[in-house]
Amino acid sequence: MQGGHYFLLLFVGPLVSVSIACSTEHANQTTFDVSDYGAVSGGHIDDSEAFLKAWNAACASETENPTLIVPPKRFLLNPIVFSGPCRAKNINFLIFGRLLAPDSPGAWKELDPSQWLAFNGVSGLNIAGPGRINGRGKAWWDQSCRDHPRLVGCSTLAPTAVKLVSCKNSSISEIHFVNSSQTHVLIRDCDGINIENVLIEAPERSPNTDGIHISASHNVVITNAIIGTGDDCVSIGDHTSNIAISYVKCGPGHGISIGSLGRSGNFVQVENIHVSKVYLQGTTNGARIKTWQVGRGYVRRVTFEHIFFRSVKNPIIIDQNYCNKSDACKEMETGVHITDVSFNQLYGTSSSRVAVNLNCSRSVACTSIYLKSIYLRSALAGQNVTSNCTNAHGVAFGVIQPDPCL
């Protein structure tokens, strides 16, 4: 990606635990350089044990704000989990260098294949750059079941680069994420997370490489991000609330997505989602909500506003009949109720004929949908765009183009 300021930040994947006994030897120390704990630069020798030793010492420190330092060098890390709680109210993970994932899926043998780097149960964690986290995901992409369904032993699951699990009042800033095997940053079961000034990039064809995925978390702020991947730039999962996303450049990718939700027939609770000042270029979707018919529960109080689309395939889309195989899922009487959703001041161009598509359930219709101040044109010269509304109810005003169907 080019142009602008790129900032970076760090978070880790699922739980691959290594326990190291806490020590009081460094109780009054304030900084903990991984090199002092045996980390060897160059990116050819596994430094995960040295990183864990440095983390253990920093986490056990009695100082107010201990800082773990990754110097400006290359470090190879096998799957690892940094566990809390820590003694200090705040703990800093400062990355100046580059963290490299193993380049072979074999490094995950007998380990959790869903994660590479994980932070678990930490409060007051501040991960900051300027550093780079490189997931080196190509070997995983080459054995992806999505792209290679006939490959014997193909993978349906691949490691998330950075995962925050059960963390509170924490942040990620000024980190460059590149080429994760699957999702780049995962926030799960967290409360009070700020992500800002990050650059996330992976090839457009890389499978399931979401930029940031939020699940079962609350009070999350994402701002000043540039994200271009093979899947959603930002995706929001079940049991999330109070999410604010702003000043994001997205593309390539699948847009800003709420969902998919309710796939297992669970009760969905998603509310108070605010997405604003987003620029989407060449994405397959823009502002999207997608739910499975088998789901129950609700999505409510959602706002998409001040968004610009440039050649986006589905600029505005709600799909309550989401299915992993097109038109292959039977109509059901269940569904997730989508209500109080506002699309306000959305402009730009659509690469498909249907620029506004509200495909809602016959049994659990969408209600209180608001289309305000919208002007969408075709990205193709001489063509017009249209709207499609099915079982969607609400109000449209100030919609210049396409003709509103509400």
CSV table of C-alpha atoms in Angstrom, one decimal:
chain,number,residue,atom,x,y,z
A,1,MET,CA,0.0,0.0,0.0
A,2,GLN,CA,1.3,3.5,-0.7
A,3,GLY,CA,1.0,7.0,0.5
A,4,GLY,CA,0.3,8.4,3.9
A,5,HIS,CA,1.7,7.5,7.3
A,6,TYR,CA,1.7,3.9,8.3
A,7,PHE,CA,1.7,2.9,11.9
A,8,LEU,CA,1.9,-0.4,13.6
A,9,LEU,CA,0.8,-2.4,16.6
A,10,LEU,CA,0.8,-6.0,18.0
A,11,PHE,CA,-1.6,-8.6,19.3
A,12,VAL,CA,-1.4,-12.4,19.4
A,13,GLY,CA,-3.2,-15.6,18.5
A,14,PRO,CA,-4.9,-18.4,20.5
A,15,LEU,CA,-3.6,-20.1,23.5
A,16,VAL,CA,-0.4,-22.1,23.2
A,17,SER,CA,0.7,-22.0,26.8
A,18,VAL,CA,4.2,-22.4,28.1
A,19,SER,CA,4.5,-21.9,31.8
A,20,ILE,CA,7.6,-20.3,33.3
A,21,ALA,CA,7.8,-19.8,37.0
A,22,CYS,CA,7.6,-16.2,38.2
A,23,SER,CA,10.7,-14.7,39.9
A,24,THR,CA,11.2,-11.7,42.1
A,25,GLU,CA,14.8,-11.3,40.8
A,26,HIS,CA,13.8,-8.3,38.7
A,27,ALA,CA,11.2,-6.8,41.0
A,28,ASN,CA,12.5,-3.2,40.6
A,29,GLN,CA,13.6,-3.3,37.0
A,30,THR,CA,11.6,-1.2,34.6
A,31,THR,CA,12.8,-2.3,31.2
A,32,PHE,CA,13.2,-5.9,29.9
A,33,ASP,CA,15.1,-6.3,26.6
A,34,VAL,CA,14.5,-9.7,25.0
A,35,SER,CA,18.1,-9.8,24.0
A,36,ASP,CA,19.1,-9.9,27.6
A,37,TYR,CA,17.1,-13.1,28.0
A,38,GLY,CA,18.8,-14.9,25.2
A,39,ALA,CA,16.9,-13.8,22.1
A,40,VAL,CA,19.2,-14.0,19.0
A,41,SER,CA,18.6,-11.7,16.1
A,42,GLY,CA,18.6,-12.8,12.5
A,43,GLY,CA,15.3,-14.7,12.2
A,44,HIS,CA,16.7,-18.2,11.9
A,45,ILE,CA,16.6,-19.5,15.5
A,46,ASP,CA,13.4,-19.8,17.6
A,47,ASP,CA,13.4,-17.1,20.2
A,48,SER,CA,10.1,-17.9,21.8
A,49,GLU,CA,11.6,-19.1,25.1
A,50,ALA,CA,13.7,-16.0,25.5
A,51,PHE,CA,10.6,-13.8,24.8
A,52,LEU,CA,8.6,-15.7,27.4
A,53,LYS,CA,11.4,-15.3,30.0
A,54,ALA,CA,11.4,-11.5,29.3
A,55,TRP,CA,7.6,-11.4,29.5
A,56,ASN,CA,7.6,-13.4,32.7
A,57,ALA,CA,10.1,-11.0,34.3
A,58,ALA,CA,8.2,-7.9,33.2
A,59,CYS,CA,4.8,-9.3,34.2
A,60,ALA,CA,6.2,-10.1,37.7
A,61,SER,CA,7.8,-6.7,38.1
A,62,GLU,CA,6.7,-4.6,41.0
A,63,THR,CA,7.4,-1.3,39.1
A,64,GLU,CA,4.4,0.8,38.0
A,65,ASN,CA,4.9,0.5,34.2
A,66,PRO,CA,7.3,-2.3,33.2
A,67,THR,CA,8.3,-2.4,29.5
A,68,LEU,CA,9.3,-5.4,27.4
A,69,ILE,CA,11.5,-4.2,24.5
A,70,VAL,CA,12.0,-5.9,21.2
A,71,PRO,CA,15.0,-4.1,19.6
A,72,PRO,CA,15.2,-3.2,15.9
A,73,LYS,CA,16.2,-6.7,14.7
A,74,ARG,CA,14.5,-9.8,13.2
A,75,PHE,CA,13.3,-12.5,15.6
A,76,LEU,CA,11.7,-15.9,14.8
A,77,LEU,CA,9.0,-17.0,17.2
A,78,ASN,CA,7.2,-20.3,17.3
A,79,PRO,CA,3.6,-20.3,18.6
A,80,ILE,CA,3.5,-18.6,22.0
A,81,VAL,CA,1.1,-17.3,24.7
A,82,PHE,CA,1.9,-14.3,26.9
A,83,SER,CA,-0.3,-14.9,30.0
A,84,GLY,CA,-1.5,-12.6,32.8
A,85,PRO,CA,-2.6,-11.2,35.1
A,86,CYS,CA,0.5,-9.1,35.8
A,87,ARG,CA,1.4,-7.3,39.0
A,88,ALA,CA,1.6,-3.9,37.4
A,89,LYS,CA,-1.5,-1.9,36.5
A,90,ASN,CA,0.0,-1.4,33.0
A,91,ILE,CA,2.5,-3.3,31.0
A,92,ASN,CA,4.1,-2.2,27.8
A,93,PHE,CA,5.2,-4.5,24.9
A,94,LEU,CA,7.3,-2.2,22.7
A,95,ILE,CA,8.3,-3.6,19.3
A,96,PHE,CA,11.0,-1.8,17.3
A,97,GLY,CA,12.0,-4.9,15.3
A,98,ARG,CA,10.4,-7.6,13.2
A,99,LEU,CA,8.6,-10.7,14.5
A,100,LEU,CA,8.6,-13.6,12.1
A,101,ALA,CA,6.3,-16.6,12.2
A,102,PRO,CA,7.6,-20.1,11.2
A,103,ASP,CA,7.4,-20.5,7.4
A,104,SER,CA,6.1,-24.1,7.7
A,105,PRO,CA,2.8,-25.3,9.2
A,106,GLY,CA,4.9,-28.2,10.7
A,107,ALA,CA,5.9,-25.8,13.5
A,108,TRP,CA,2.3,-26.1,14.9
A,109,LYS,CA,2.5,-29.9,15.2
A,110,GLU,CA,0.6,-30.9,18.4
A,111,LEU,CA,-0.1,-27.2,19.1
A,112,ASP,CA,-3.2,-25.1,18.6
A,113,PRO,CA,-3.3,-24.4,14.8
A,114,SER,CA,-5.5,-21.4,15.3
A,115,GLN,CA,-2.9,-19.1,16.9
A,116,TRP,CA,0.6,-17.8,16.6
A,117,LEU,CA,1.0,-15.0,19.1
A,118,ALA,CA,-1.5,-14.7,22.0
A,119,PHE,CA,-2.0,-12.4,25.0
A,120,ASN,CA,-4.3,-14.0,27.5
A,121,GLY,CA,-5.8,-12.4,30.7
A,122,VAL,CA,-3.8,-9.2,30.7
A,123,SER,CA,-5.1,-5.8,31.8
A,124,GLY,CA,-3.4,-2.5,30.9
A,125,LEU,CA,-1.5,-4.1,28.0
A,126,ASN,CA,0.0,-1.5,25.6
A,127,ILE,CA,1.5,-3.0,22.4
A,128,ALA,CA,3.2,-0.4,20.3
A,129,GLY,CA,5.6,0.0,17.4
A,130,PRO,CA,7.1,1.0,15.1
A,131,GLY,CA,7.6,-2.7,14.4
A,132,ARG,CA,6.4,-5.4,12.0
A,133,ILE,CA,4.6,-8.7,12.6
A,134,ASN,CA,5.0,-11.0,9.7
A,135,GLY,CA,2.8,-14.1,9.7
A,136,ARG,CA,4.5,-15.6,6.6
A,137,GLY,CA,1.2,-17.2,5.7
A,138,LYS,CA,1.8,-18.5,2.2
A,139,ALA,CA,2.4,-22.1,3.2
A,140,TRP,CA,-0.9,-22.1,5.0
A,141,TRP,CA,-2.7,-20.5,2.0
A,142,ASP,CA,-1.3,-23.2,-0.2
A,143,GLN,CA,-3.0,-25.9,1.8
A,144,SER,CA,-6.2,-24.0,2.4
A,145,CYS,CA,-9.4,-26.1,1.9
A,146,ARG,CA,-11.1,-23.0,0.6
A,147,ASP,CA,-8.7,-22.7,-2.3
A,148,HIS,CA,-7.6,-26.3,-2.6
A,149,PRO,CA,-10.7,-28.4,-1.7
A,150,ARG,CA,-9.3,-31.5,-3.4
A,151,LEU,CA,-6.0,-31.4,-1.5
A,152,VAL,CA,-5.6,-34.3,0.9
A,153,GLY,CA,-5.1,-33.0,4.4
A,154,CYS,CA,-6.1,-29.4,3.5
A,155,SER,CA,-6.5,-26.9,6.4
A,156,THR,CA,-9.8,-25.4,7.4
A,157,LEU,CA,-8.1,-23.5,10.3
A,158,ALA,CA,-4.9,-21.5,10.2
A,159,PRO,CA,-3.1,-19.3,12.8
A,160,THR,CA,-4.3,-15.8,13.7
A,161,ALA,CA,-1.2,-13.6,13.9
A,162,VAL,CA,-2.1,-11.7,17.1
A,163,LYS,CA,-4.9,-12.7,19.5
A,164,LEU,CA,-6.1,-10.8,22.6
A,165,VAL,CA,-8.2,-13.0,24.8
A,166,SER,CA,-9.8,-11.9,28.1
A,167,CYS,CA,-7.8,-8.7,28.1
A,168,LYS,CA,-9.0,-5.3,29.6
A,169,ASN,CA,-8.2,-1.7,29.1
A,170,SER,CA,-5.5,-2.4,26.5
A,171,SER,CA,-4.2,-1.0,23.2
A,172,ILE,CA,-2.4,-1.8,20.0
A,173,SER,CA,-0.8,1.1,18.1
A,174,GLU,CA,1.7,1.8,15.3
A,175,ILE,CA,2.3,-1.8,14.2
A,176,HIS,CA,2.6,-3.1,10.7
A,177,PHE,CA,0.9,-6.5,10.2
A,178,VAL,CA,1.6,-8.4,7.1
A,179,ASN,CA,0.6,-11.8,5.6
A,180,SER,CA,-1.0,-13.5,8.5
A,181,SER,CA,-2.0,-17.1,7.8
A,182,GLN,CA,-5.5,-16.3,8.7
A,183,THR,CA,-7.0,-13.3,10.7
A,184,HIS,CA,-4.4,-10.7,11.5
A,185,VAL,CA,-5.8,-9.3,14.8
A,186,LEU,CA,-8.4,-11.1,16.9
A,187,ILE,CA,-10.1,-9.5,19.9
A,188,ARG,CA,-12.1,-12.1,21.9
A,189,ASP,CA,-13.8,-11.8,25.3
A,190,CYS,CA,-12.2,-8.4,25.9
A,191,ASP,CA,-13.4,-5.1,27.3
A,192,GLY,CA,-11.9,-1.6,26.6
A,193,ILE,CA,-9.6,-2.1,23.6
A,194,ASN,CA,-8.1,0.7,21.5
A,195,ILE,CA,-6.5,0.0,18.1
A,196,GLU,CA,-5.0,2.9,16.3
A,197,ASN,CA,-2.5,3.8,13.7
A,198,VAL,CA,-2.1,0.3,12.2
A,199,LEU,CA,-1.3,-1.0,8.8
A,200,ILE,CA,-2.5,-4.4,7.8
A,201,GLU,CA,-1.9,-6.0,4.5
A,202,ALA,CA,-2.1,-9.3,2.7
A,203,PRO,CA,-2.8,-10.4,-0.9
A,204,GLU,CA,-6.3,-10.0,-2.2
A,205,ARG,CA,-6.6,-13.7,-2.9
A,206,SER,CA,-5.3,-14.9,0.5
A,207,PRO,CA,-8.0,-16.9,2.2
A,208,ASN,CA,-9.7,-15.7,5.4
A,209,THR,CA,-7.1,-13.1,6.2
A,210,ASP,CA,-9.5,-10.7,8.0
A,211,GLY,CA,-7.8,-7.5,9.2
A,212,ILE,CA,-9.4,-7.2,12.6
A,213,HIS,CA,-12.1,-9.5,14.0
A,214,ILE,CA,-14.0,-8.7,17.2
A,215,SER,CA,-15.9,-11.4,19.0
A,216,ALA,CA,-17.7,-11.4,22.4
A,217,SER,CA,-16.1,-8.0,23.3
A,218,HIS,CA,-17.2,-4.6,24.4
A,219,ASN,CA,-16.0,-1.0,24.2
A,220,VAL,CA,-13.6,-1.4,21.3
A,221,VAL,CA,-12.3,1.6,19.3
A,222,ILE,CA,-10.5,1.3,16.0
A,223,THR,CA,-9.2,4.4,14.4
A,224,ASN,CA,-6.7,5.5,11.8
A,225,ALA,CA,-6.1,2.2,10.1
A,226,ILE,CA,-5.1,1.2,6.6
A,227,ILE,CA,-6.3,-2.4,5.8
A,228,GLY,CA,-6.0,-4.4,2.6
A,229,THR,CA,-6.5,-8.2,2.8
A,230,GLY,CA,-8.2,-11.2,1.3
A,231,ASP,CA,-11.3,-10.9,3.6
A,232,ASP,CA,-13.1,-8.4,5.8
A,233,CYS,CA,-11.1,-5.3,6.7
A,234,VAL,CA,-13.0,-5.3,10.0
A,235,SER,CA,-15.5,-8.0,11.0
A,236,ILE,CA,-17.8,-8.0,14.1
A,237,GLY,CA,-19.0,-11.3,15.6
A,238,ASP,CA,-21.5,-12.4,18.1
A,239,HIS,CA,-22.0,-10.8,21.6
A,240,THR,CA,-20.4,-7.5,20.9
A,241,SER,CA,-21.4,-4.0,21.9
A,242,ASN,CA,-20.1,-0.4,21.9
A,243,ILE,CA,-17.8,-0.7,18.9
A,244,ALA,CA,-16.5,2.5,17.2
A,245,ILE,CA,-14.7,2.3,13.9
A,246,SER,CA,-13.5,5.5,12.2
A,247,TYR,CA,-10.9,6.8,9.8
A,248,VAL,CA,-10.3,3.5,8.1
A,249,LYS,CA,-9.1,3.0,4.5
A,250,CYS,CA,-10.2,-0.5,3.3
A,251,GLY,CA,-9.2,-2.3,0.2
A,252,PRO,CA,-8.7,-4.8,-1.2
A,253,GLY,CA,-11.0,-6.9,1.0
A,254,HIS,CA,-14.6,-7.7,1.8
A,255,GLY,CA,-15.5,-4.4,3.5
A,256,ILE,CA,-16.7,-3.6,7.0
A,257,SER,CA,-18.9,-6.5,8.1
A,258,ILE,CA,-21.2,-7.3,11.0
A,259,GLY,CA,-21.3,-11.0,10.8
A,260,SER,CA,-21.8,-13.5,9.8
A,261,LEU,CA,-23.9,-14.1,12.9
A,262,GLY,CA,-26.0,-17.0,14.2
A,263,ARG,CA,-24.4,-19.8,12.1
A,264,SER,CA,-24.8,-22.4,14.9
A,265,GLY,CA,-28.3,-21.4,15.8
A,266,ASN,CA,-27.1,-19.4,18.8
A,267,PHE,CA,-28.7,-16.3,20.3
A,268,VAL,CA,-27.1,-13.2,18.8
A,269,GLN,CA,-26.6,-10.0,20.8
A,270,VAL,CA,-24.9,-7.2,18.8
A,271,GLU,CA,-25.6,-3.6,19.5
A,272,ASN,CA,-24.3,0.0,19.5
A,273,ILE,CA,-22.0,-0.3,16.5
A,274,HIS,CA,-20.8,3.0,14.9
A,275,VAL,CA,-18.8,3.0,11.7
A,276,SER,CA,-17.8,6.4,10.3
A,277,LYS,CA,-15.4,8.2,8.0
A,278,VAL,CA,-14.4,5.1,6.1
A,279,TYR,CA,-13.0,4.9,2.5
A,280,LEU,CA,-13.5,1.7,0.6
A,281,GLN,CA,-11.8,1.0,-2.7
A,282,GLY,CA,-12.3,-2.0,-4.9
A,283,THR,CA,-13.9,-4.1,-2.2
A,284,THR,CA,-16.5,-6.9,-2.7
A,285,ASN,CA,-18.7,-5.3,0.0
A,286,GLY,CA,-19.0,-1.9,1.7
A,287,ALA,CA,-21.2,-1.5,4.7
A,288,ARG,CA,-22.5,-5.0,5.4
A,289,ILE,CA,-24.6,-7.0,7.9
A,290,LYS,CA,-25.0,-10.8,7.3
A,291,THR,CA,-26.9,-13.3,9.4
A,292,TRP,CA,-27.8,-17.0,9.1
A,293,GLN,CA,-31.5,-18.0,9.1
A,294,VAL,CA,-30.9,-20.5,11.9
A,295,GLY,CA,-29.7,-17.8,14.3
A,296,ARG,CA,-31.9,-16.0,16.9
A,297,GLY,CA,-31.5,-12.7,18.8
A,298,TYR,CA,-30.8,-9.3,17.5
A,299,VAL,CA,-28.6,-6.7,15.8
A,300,ARG,CA,-29.7,-3.2,16.8
A,301,ARG,CA,-28.5,0.4,17.0
A,302,VAL,CA,-26.1,0.3,14.1
A,303,THR,CA,-24.8,3.4,12.2
A,304,PHE,CA,-22.8,3.5,9.0
A,305,GLU,CA,-22.1,7.2,8.1
A,306,HIS,CA,-19.8,9.5,6.2
A,307,ILE,CA,-18.5,6.6,4.0
A,308,PHE,CA,-17.1,6.9,0.5
A,309,PHE,CA,-17.1,4.0,-2.0
A,310,ARG,CA,-14.9,3.7,-5.0
A,311,SER,CA,-15.9,0.8,-7.3
A,312,VAL,CA,-17.3,-1.3,-4.6
A,313,LYS,CA,-19.4,-4.3,-5.6
A,314,ASN,CA,-22.1,-4.2,-2.9
A,315,PRO,CA,-21.9,-0.7,-1.3
A,316,ILE,CA,-24.9,-1.2,1.1
A,317,ILE,CA,-26.0,-4.7,1.9
A,318,ILE,CA,-28.0,-6.5,4.5
A,319,ASP,CA,-28.3,-10.3,4.0
A,320,GLN,CA,-30.5,-12.1,6.5
A,321,ASN,CA,-30.4,-15.2,4.4
A,322,TYR,CA,-26.6,-15.6,4.4
A,323,CYS,CA,-25.4,-19.1,3.3
A,324,ASN,CA,-22.0,-20.5,2.5
A,325,LYS,CA,-23.4,-21.8,-0.8
A,326,SER,CA,-25.3,-19.4,-3.0
A,327,ASP,CA,-29.1,-20.1,-2.9
A,328,ALA,CA,-28.5,-23.5,-1.2
A,329,CYS,CA,-30.0,-22.9,2.2
A,330,LYS,CA,-33.7,-23.6,2.7
A,331,GLU,CA,-36.0,-20.8,3.9
A,332,MET,CA,-36.6,-21.1,7.7
A,333,GLU,CA,-38.9,-19.5,10.2
A,334,THR,CA,-36.1,-18.4,12.5
A,335,GLY,CA,-33.8,-15.4,12.1
A,336,VAL,CA,-31.8,-12.7,13.8
A,337,HIS,CA,-33.9,-9.5,14.1
A,338,ILE,CA,-32.1,-6.5,12.5
A,339,THR,CA,-33.5,-3.2,13.6
A,340,ASP,CA,-32.5,0.5,14.1
A,341,VAL,CA,-29.9,0.6,11.4
A,342,SER,CA,-28.9,3.9,9.8
A,343,PHE,CA,-27.0,4.4,6.5
A,344,ASN,CA,-26.2,8.1,6.5
A,345,GLN,CA,-24.2,10.2,4.0
A,346,LEU,CA,-22.9,7.4,1.9
A,347,TYR,CA,-21.4,8.4,-1.5
A,348,GLY,CA,-19.4,6.9,-4.4
A,349,THR,CA,-19.5,4.3,-7.1
A,350,SER,CA,-20.8,0.7,-7.4
A,351,SER,CA,-19.2,-1.9,-9.6
A,352,SER,CA,-22.5,-3.9,-9.5
A,353,ARG,CA,-25.9,-2.9,-10.8
A,354,VAL,CA,-27.6,-3.3,-7.4
A,355,ALA,CA,-26.0,-0.7,-5.2
A,356,VAL,CA,-28.4,-1.0,-2.2
A,357,ASN,CA,-29.4,-4.6,-1.4
A,358,LEU,CA,-31.6,-5.2,1.7
A,359,ASN,CA,-32.3,-9.0,1.6
A,360,CYS,CA,-34.3,-9.6,4.8
A,361,SER,CA,-36.1,-12.6,6.2
A,362,ARG,CA,-39.8,-13.3,5.5
A,363,SER,CA,-40.2,-14.5,9.0
A,364,VAL,CA,-38.1,-12.0,10.9
A,365,ALA,CA,-38.1,-8.9,8.8
A,366,CYS,CA,-35.6,-5.9,9.1
A,367,THR,CA,-37.3,-3.0,10.8
A,368,SER,CA,-36.4,0.7,11.4
A,369,ILE,CA,-33.9,0.8,8.5
A,370,TYR,CA,-33.0,4.4,7.6
A,371,LEU,CA,-31.4,5.5,4.3
A,372,LYS,CA,-30.3,9.2,4.5
A,373,SER,CA,-28.4,11.4,2.1
A,374,ILE,CA,-27.2,8.7,-0.3
A,375,TYR,CA,-25.7,9.2,-3.7
A,376,LEU,CA,-24.3,6.1,-5.5
A,377,ARG,CA,-23.4,5.9,-9.2
A,378,SER,CA,-22.2,3.1,-11.4
A,379,ALA,CA,-18.5,2.7,-11.7
A,380,LEU,CA,-19.2,1.7,-15.3
A,381,ALA,CA,-19.8,4.4,-17.9
A,382,GLY,CA,-23.3,4.6,-19.2
A,383,GLN,CA,-24.9,2.3,-16.7
A,384,ASN,CA,-27.4,2.9,-13.9
A,385,VAL,CA,-27.6,1.5,-10.4
A,386,THR,CA,-30.7,0.2,-8.6
A,387,SER,CA,-32.0,-0.7,-5.2
A,388,ASN,CA,-33.4,-4.0,-4.0
A,389,CYS,CA,-35.5,-4.4,-0.8
A,390,THR,CA,-37.1,-7.6,0.4
A,391,ASN,CA,-38.9,-7.7,3.7
A,392,ALA,CA,-37.1,-4.5,4.8
A,393,HIS,CA,-39.1,-1.7,6.5
A,394,GLY,CA,-38.0,1.8,7.3
A,395,VAL,CA,-37.6,5.3,5.9
A,396,ALA,CA,-35.6,6.9,3.1
A,397,PHE,CA,-35.0,10.6,2.6
A,398,GLY,CA,-32.4,12.6,0.8
A,399,VAL,CA,-31.6,9.6,-1.3
A,400,ILE,CA,-30.5,11.0,-4.7
A,401,GLN,CA,-29.5,7.7,-6.4
A,402,PRO,CA,-30.4,4.9,-6.7
A,403,ASP,CA,-34.2,5.3,-6.3
A,404,PRO,CA,-35.0,4.1,-2.7
A,405,CYS,CA,-36.9,0.8,-2.3
A,406,LEU,CA,-38.0,1.3,1.3
